[in-house]
Structure formats: C-alpha cells, structure tokens
Tab-separated table of C-alpha atoms in Angstrom:
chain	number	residue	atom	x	y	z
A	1	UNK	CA	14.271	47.573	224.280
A	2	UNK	CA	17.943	46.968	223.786
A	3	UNK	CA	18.898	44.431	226.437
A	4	UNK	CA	16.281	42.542	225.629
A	5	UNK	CA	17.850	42.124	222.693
A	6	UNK	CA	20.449	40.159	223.798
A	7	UNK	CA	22.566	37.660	223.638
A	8	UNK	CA	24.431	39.925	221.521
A	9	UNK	CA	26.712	37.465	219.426
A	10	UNK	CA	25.110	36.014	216.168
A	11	UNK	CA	26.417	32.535	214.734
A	12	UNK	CA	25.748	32.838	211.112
A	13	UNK	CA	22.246	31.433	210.137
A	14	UNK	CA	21.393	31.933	213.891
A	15	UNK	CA	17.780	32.826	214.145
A	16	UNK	CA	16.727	34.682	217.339
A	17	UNK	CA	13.669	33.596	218.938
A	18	UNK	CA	10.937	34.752	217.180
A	19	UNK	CA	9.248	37.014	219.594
A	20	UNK	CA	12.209	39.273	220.242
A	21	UNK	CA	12.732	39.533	216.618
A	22	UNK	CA	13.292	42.879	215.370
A	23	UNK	CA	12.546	41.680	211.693
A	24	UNK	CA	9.247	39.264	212.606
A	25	UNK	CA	7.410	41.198	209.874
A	26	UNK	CA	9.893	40.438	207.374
A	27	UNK	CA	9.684	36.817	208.928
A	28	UNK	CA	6.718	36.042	208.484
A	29	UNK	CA	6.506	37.678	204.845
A	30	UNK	CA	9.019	35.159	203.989
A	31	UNK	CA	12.239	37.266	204.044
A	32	UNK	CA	15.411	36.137	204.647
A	33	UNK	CA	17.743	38.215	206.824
A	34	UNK	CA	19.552	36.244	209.787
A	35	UNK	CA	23.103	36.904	209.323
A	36	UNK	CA	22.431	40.829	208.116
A	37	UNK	CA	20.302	41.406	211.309
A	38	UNK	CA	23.269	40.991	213.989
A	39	UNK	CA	23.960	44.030	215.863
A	40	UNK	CA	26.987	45.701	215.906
A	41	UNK	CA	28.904	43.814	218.099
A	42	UNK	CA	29.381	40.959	215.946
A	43	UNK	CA	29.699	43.251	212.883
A	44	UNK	CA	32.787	44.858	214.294
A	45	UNK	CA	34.037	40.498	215.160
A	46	UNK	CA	33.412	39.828	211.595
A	47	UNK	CA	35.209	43.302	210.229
A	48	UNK	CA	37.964	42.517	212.447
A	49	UNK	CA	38.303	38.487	211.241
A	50	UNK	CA	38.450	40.044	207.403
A	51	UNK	CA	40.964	42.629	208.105
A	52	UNK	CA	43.426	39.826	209.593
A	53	UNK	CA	42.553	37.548	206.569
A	54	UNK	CA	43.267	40.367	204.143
A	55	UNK	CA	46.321	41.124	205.756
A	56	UNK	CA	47.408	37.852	205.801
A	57	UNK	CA	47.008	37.328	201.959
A	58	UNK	CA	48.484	40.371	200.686
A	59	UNK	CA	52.326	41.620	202.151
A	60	UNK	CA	52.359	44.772	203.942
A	61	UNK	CA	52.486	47.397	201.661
A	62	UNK	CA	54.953	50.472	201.957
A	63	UNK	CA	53.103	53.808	202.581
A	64	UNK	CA	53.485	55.943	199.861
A	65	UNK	CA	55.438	58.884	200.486
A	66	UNK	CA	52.762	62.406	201.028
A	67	UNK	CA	52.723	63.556	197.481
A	68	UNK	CA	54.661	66.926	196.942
A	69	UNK	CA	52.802	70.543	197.353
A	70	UNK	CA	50.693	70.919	194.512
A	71	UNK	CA	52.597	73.813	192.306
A	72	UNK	CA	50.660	75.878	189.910
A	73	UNK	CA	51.475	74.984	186.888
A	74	UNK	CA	52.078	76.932	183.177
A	75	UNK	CA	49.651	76.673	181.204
A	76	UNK	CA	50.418	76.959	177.539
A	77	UNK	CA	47.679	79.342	176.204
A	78	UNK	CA	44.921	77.765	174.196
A	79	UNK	CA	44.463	79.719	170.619
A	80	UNK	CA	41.244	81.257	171.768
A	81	UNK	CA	43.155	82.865	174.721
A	82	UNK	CA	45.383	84.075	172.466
A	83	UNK	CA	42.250	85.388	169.648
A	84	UNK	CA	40.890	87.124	172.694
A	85	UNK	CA	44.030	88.221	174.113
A	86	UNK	CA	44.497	89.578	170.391
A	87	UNK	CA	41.052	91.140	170.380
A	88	UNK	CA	41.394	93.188	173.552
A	89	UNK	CA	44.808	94.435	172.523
A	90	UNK	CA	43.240	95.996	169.410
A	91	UNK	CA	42.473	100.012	169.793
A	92	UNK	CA	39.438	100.422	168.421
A	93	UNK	CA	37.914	97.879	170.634
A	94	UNK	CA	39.539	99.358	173.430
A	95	UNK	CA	37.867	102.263	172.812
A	96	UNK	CA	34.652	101.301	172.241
A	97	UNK	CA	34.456	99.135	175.467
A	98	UNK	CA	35.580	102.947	176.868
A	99	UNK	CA	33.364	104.648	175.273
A	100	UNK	CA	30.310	102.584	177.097
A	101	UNK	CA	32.073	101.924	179.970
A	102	UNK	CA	32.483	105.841	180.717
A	103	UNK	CA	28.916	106.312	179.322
A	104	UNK	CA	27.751	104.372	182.102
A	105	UNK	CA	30.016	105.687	184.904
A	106	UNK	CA	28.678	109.349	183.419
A	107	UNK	CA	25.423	108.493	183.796
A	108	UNK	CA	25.825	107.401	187.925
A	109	UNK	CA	27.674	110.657	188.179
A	110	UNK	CA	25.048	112.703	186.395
A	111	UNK	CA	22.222	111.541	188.695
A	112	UNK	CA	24.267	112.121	191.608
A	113	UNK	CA	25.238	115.959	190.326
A	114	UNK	CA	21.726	116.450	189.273
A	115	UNK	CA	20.192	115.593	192.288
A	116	UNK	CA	22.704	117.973	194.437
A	117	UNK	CA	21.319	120.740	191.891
A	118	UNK	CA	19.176	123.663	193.087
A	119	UNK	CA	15.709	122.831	193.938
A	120	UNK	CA	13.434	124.389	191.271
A	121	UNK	CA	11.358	127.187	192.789
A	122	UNK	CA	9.176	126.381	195.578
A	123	UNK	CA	6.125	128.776	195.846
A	124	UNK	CA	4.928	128.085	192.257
A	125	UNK	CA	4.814	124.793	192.196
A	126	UNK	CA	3.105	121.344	193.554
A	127	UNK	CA	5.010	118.565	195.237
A	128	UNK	CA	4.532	116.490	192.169
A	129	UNK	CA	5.292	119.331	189.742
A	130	UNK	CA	8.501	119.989	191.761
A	131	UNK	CA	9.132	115.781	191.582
A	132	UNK	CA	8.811	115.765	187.762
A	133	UNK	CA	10.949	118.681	187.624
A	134	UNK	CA	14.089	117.551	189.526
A	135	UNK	CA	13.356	113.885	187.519
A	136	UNK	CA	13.207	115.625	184.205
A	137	UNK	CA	16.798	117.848	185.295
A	138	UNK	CA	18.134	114.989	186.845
A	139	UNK	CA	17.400	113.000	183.667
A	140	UNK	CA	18.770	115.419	181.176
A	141	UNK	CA	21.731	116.319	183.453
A	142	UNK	CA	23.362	112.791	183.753
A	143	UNK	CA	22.711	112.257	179.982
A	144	UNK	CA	24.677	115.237	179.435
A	145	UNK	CA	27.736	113.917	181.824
A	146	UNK	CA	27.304	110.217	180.160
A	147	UNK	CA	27.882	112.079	176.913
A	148	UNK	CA	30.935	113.622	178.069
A	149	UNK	CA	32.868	110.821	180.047
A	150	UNK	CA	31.821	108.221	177.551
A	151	UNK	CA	33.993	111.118	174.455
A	152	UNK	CA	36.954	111.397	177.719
A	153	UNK	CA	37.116	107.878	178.008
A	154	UNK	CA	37.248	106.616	174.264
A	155	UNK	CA	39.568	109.315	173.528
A	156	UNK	CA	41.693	108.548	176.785
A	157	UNK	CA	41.916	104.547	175.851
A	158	UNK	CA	42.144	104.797	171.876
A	159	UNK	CA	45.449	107.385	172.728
A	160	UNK	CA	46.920	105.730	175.085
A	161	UNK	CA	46.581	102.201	173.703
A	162	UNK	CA	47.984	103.718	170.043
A	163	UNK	CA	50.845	105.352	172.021
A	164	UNK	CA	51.730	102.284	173.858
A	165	UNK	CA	51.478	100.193	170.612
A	166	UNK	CA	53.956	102.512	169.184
A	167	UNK	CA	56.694	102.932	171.990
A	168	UNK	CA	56.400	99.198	173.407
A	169	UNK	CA	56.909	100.279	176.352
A	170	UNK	CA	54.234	99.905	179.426
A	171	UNK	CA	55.009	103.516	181.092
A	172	UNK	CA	53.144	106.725	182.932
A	173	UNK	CA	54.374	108.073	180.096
A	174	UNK	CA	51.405	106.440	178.086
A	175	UNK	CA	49.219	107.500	180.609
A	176	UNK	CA	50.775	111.108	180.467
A	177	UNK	CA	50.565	111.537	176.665
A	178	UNK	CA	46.772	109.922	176.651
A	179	UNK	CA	45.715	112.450	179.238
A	180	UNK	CA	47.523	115.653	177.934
A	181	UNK	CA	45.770	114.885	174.537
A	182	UNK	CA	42.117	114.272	176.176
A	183	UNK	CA	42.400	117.538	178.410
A	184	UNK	CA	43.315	119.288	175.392
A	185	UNK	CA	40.560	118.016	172.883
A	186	UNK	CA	37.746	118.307	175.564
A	187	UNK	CA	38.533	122.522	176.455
A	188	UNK	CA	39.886	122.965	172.486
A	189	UNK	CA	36.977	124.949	171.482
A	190	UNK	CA	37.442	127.384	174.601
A	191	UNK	CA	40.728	128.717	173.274
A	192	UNK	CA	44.736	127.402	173.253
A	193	UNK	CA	45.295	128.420	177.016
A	194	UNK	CA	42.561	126.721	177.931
A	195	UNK	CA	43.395	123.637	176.036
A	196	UNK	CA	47.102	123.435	177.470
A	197	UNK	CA	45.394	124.529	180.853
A	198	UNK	CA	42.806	121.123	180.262
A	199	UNK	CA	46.097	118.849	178.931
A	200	UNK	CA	48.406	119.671	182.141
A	201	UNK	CA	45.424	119.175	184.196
A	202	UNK	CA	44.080	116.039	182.872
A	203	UNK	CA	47.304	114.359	182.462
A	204	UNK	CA	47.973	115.129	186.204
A	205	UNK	CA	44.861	113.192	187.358
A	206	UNK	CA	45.560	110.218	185.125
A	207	UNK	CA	48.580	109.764	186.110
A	208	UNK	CA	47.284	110.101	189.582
A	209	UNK	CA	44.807	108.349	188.947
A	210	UNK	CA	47.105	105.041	187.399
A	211	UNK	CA	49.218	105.340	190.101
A	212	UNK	CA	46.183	104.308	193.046
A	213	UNK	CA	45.067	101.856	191.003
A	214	UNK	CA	48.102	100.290	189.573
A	215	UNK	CA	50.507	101.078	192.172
A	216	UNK	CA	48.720	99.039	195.276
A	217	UNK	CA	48.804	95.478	193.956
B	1	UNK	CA	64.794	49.865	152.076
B	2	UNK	CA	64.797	52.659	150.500
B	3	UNK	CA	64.821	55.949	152.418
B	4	UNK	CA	66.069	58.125	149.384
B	5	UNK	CA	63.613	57.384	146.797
B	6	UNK	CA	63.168	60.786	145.770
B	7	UNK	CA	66.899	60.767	144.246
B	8	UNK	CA	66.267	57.543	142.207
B	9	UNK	CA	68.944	56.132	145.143
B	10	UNK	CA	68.830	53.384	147.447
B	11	UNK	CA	70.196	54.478	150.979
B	12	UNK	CA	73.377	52.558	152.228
B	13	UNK	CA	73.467	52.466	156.178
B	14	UNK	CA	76.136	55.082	155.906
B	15	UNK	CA	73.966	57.414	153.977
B	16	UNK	CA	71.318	57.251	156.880
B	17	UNK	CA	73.536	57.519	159.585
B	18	UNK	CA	74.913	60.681	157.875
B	19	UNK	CA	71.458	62.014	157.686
B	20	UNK	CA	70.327	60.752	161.145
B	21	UNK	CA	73.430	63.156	161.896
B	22	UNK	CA	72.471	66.178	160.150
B	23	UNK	CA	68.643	65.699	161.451
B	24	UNK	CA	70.500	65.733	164.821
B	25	UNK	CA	72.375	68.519	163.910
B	26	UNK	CA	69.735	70.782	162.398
B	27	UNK	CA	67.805	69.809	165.412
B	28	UNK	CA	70.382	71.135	168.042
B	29	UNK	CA	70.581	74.436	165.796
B	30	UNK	CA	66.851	74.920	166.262
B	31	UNK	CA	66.955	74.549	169.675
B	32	UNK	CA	69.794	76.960	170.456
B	33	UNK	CA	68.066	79.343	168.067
B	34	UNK	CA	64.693	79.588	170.241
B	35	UNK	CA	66.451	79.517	173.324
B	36	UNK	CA	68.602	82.245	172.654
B	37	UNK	CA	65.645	84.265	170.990
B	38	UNK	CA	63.814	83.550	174.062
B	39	UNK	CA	66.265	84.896	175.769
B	40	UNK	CA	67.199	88.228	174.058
B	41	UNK	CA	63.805	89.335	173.767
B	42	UNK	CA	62.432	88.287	177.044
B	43	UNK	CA	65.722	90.657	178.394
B	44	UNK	CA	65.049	93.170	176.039
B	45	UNK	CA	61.093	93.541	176.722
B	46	UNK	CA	59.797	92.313	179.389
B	47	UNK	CA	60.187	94.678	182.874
B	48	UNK	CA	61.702	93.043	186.000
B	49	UNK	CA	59.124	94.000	187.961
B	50	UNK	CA	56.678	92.095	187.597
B	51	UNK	CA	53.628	93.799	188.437
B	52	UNK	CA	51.397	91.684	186.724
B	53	UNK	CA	51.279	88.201	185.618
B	54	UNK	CA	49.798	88.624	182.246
B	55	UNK	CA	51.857	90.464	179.434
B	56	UNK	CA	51.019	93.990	178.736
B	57	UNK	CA	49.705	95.691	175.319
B	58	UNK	CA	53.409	97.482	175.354
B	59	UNK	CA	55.337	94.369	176.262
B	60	UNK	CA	53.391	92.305	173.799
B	61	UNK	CA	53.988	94.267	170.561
B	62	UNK	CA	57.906	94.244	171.775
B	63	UNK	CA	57.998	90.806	171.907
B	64	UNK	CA	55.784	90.467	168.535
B	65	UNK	CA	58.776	92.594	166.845
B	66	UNK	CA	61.879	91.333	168.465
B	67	UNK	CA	60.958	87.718	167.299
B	68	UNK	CA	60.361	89.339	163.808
B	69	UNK	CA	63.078	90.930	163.618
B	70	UNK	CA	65.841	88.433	165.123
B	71	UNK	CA	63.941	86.049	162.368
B	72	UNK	CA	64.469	88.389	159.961
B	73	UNK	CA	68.278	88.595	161.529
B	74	UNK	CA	69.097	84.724	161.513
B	75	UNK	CA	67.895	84.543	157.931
B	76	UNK	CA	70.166	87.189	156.482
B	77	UNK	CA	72.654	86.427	157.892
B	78	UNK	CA	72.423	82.794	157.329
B	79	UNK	CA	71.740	83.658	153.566
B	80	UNK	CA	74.876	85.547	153.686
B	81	UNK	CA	76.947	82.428	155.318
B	82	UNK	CA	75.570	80.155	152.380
B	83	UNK	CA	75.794	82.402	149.584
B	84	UNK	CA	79.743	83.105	149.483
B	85	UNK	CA	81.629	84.266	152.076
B	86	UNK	CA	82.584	87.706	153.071
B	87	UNK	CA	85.958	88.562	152.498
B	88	UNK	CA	87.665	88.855	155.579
C-alpha cells in the first residue's frame, strides 16, 4: 500500500487522485485536508524551509552557559517547624510518646516470650483447650511485658531529656544518668543492692545501646 | 518637608543627613552585635562533629541561654556606658 502512494512530494493545495486517496471518506463528506495529508517526506521539506526562515530572522543566539550544580539550599525554618521542633523538645511529651512507644515494642516481645513458654500439660487436655490456653498465657504475658517497657521507657526518656535540658550538653553521659536511674527504680522494691545492681546494669546497655544506633551514621 | 514633626521642628538637610548617619550607624552596631553573638554561641554550643544535621535538645537550650544571656550582657553593660562612666 505505500508505493502506491506515491509521488511522494505534495504542492500545497495538491489533491491526489481520488482513488488512491487515503482520506476519500473525508472527501467525499466534504472535508478539507490536502496540505495536512502529505506524508512525511514533504513534512520534513517544509520543517526544514521554516527552520532556515527562522534562522534567518532572528541572529544566532549564544548558548547559555550549563547552569551551575544545583546546591541544597538553607532553609530558614517556618514557625510551625519551630512550634513542633518546640513541642518534641518538651519532656513530658517525650515521655509520653515513650511510654506508648515501649508499650508497643513490650507487647511484640511479650508474644514472642509467651509463645517460647512451657506448653501447658498435655495428657489433660484437648488440642483446642491447649490452643486457648497458650492464647490466654500468651495474651496475659505480653500485657505484662507492655506494662513494663512502656514504665522503662517513659522513665528512661522523661530522665534523660530533663538531664540533658539541664547540662546542655548532648553526651553518653545523659544516656548514663537516664539509665542508672531506670535500672534503679524498676529493681527498687527488691532491696538497695539490687537497685545499684539494676542502675549499673541498665546504664551499661543504654549506653550500649546509643552507641549502635547513634554511632553508625 | 518635615521629617521632625514630633519636636515641633522642621528638619534642615543637615539635620537629616546627621540622622541618615546615626540610622547608619545604629545599623552597623546591630549587625556586628548578631554576628558576633552568632558567633560566640555557635563556638560555645554547638559540637564540631557534626553528627547530625538538626540541633539537639542539649545544644538547643545552650543556644536558647547564651543568646539570653549575652542580651542580657550587651544591655548592662551598655546601660552602664550611658549612665556615667566608671572611674578608671
């Protein structure tokens, strides 16, 4: 079907004859379309006549030089950043966001304990009176451990954000202090050895802890 | 044109360049003051590490009190300069 379409150059107003015609339909509903119908060839002739014309008319421009690397920039902060910046610097809401966020962590890790937990007994029960068994300890169990890392963790981030507020200093230190202090109010009502025992060891693994996650940036 | 019609005063070109000058002046003073506060308590807070891009809880109350108190610093001693001077 292409050669017959030939010749291939279109003079404008040029009809072709009517039986090779690609647009007879539109023909003979009345439509005008001669110049737009030419096929590429004579497209890329006209592009190439306006491209010397507009050169012609306007002097050749100099290139503009390749803008510079795109630096990041400073960006003042807005006074909502600063509100919200504000907010999150504030203790108590420190450690209330602690206080759910270690409620939730305890509850993963009480699931996890409870179902490691001894199987109830085997011989007395049913399959399904064993399954609502483990369910029911396994329930209980991680509500117990939410309980207790959501107390560690508000009294871990309330501490250490007072005792950074107060020394204005971003240390271990803070971390040390916040941890020695949670150890020792967790194990308090199992005596004052065990309470210096809990603050040694708890400020160890927070400062342990700090260091993995703040030290590999 | 009047630019001191708070005194009951017309303003002569001299009296405008003179306060043109001490608007200037003032201006400089302000300048120097922020720069230099910038300076001292950026030095004195901030950590050269750089760990982080975003100021810390610590690092922020330090740099809420230095400003206070090298504001509370420039006025005193600025009261002192205007009020008499000290004898040497």
């Amino acid at each position: 079907g292409a050669l017959r379409r030939a010749p291939i150059f279109l003079f404008k107003g040029e009809r072709r004859r009517e039986s090779h015609w690609r647009g007879r339909e539109r023909e003979e509903r009345g439509e005008r379309g001669f110049v737009d119908d030419c096929v590429p060839a004579c497209l890329r002739e006209r592009e190439r006549e306006s491209e010397r014309e507009r050169e012609m008319d306007q002097p050749e421009q100099p290139k503009p030089s390749p803008p510079p690397p795109e630096q990041p920039s400073f960006k003042v902060p807005t006074l909502e950043e600063i509100k919200a910046q504000e907010m999150m610097d504030n203790c108590a809401v420190r450690g209330v966001l602690s206080l759910v966020g270690g409620g939730g962590l305890g509850l993963f890790m009480g699931m996890l304990l409870g179902a490691l937990d001894n199987p109830p007994h085997v011989d007395i029960m049913t399959a399904r009176e064993q399954f609502i068994f483990t369910a029911k300890q396994i329930g209980s169990r991680s509500l117990s451990t939410a309980k207790a890392f959501a107390v560690m963790g508000a009294i871990f981030s309330t501490t250490e954000c007072m005792v950074e507020k107060a020394r204005a200093k971003h240390d271990l230190k803070n971390t040390a202090i916040a941890g020695c202090v949670t150890g020792g109010a967790i194990s308090v009502r199992a005596g004052a050895k065990a309470s210096c025992l809990g603050c040694v060891g708890f400020a160890t693994f927070s400062v342990l802890i700090e260091k993995v996650l703040a030290g590999h940036q | 044109m009047s630019t001191k019609q708070g005194f009951g005063q017309t303003a002569t070109p001299k009296d405008v360049e003179e306060m043109v000058g001490m608007a200037q002046q003032e201006m400089e003073y302000r300048v120097e003051l922020f720069n230099k506060l910038t300076q001292s308590c950026f030095d004195k807070c901030i950590e050269k590490k750089f760990k982080d891009s975003e100021l810390n809880l610590g690092e922020n109350s330090c740099v809420d009190r230095c400003v206070h108190k090298y504001w509370q610093v420039t006025a005193m001693i600025g009261q002192l300069l205007s009020s008499g001077r000290p004898p040497m």
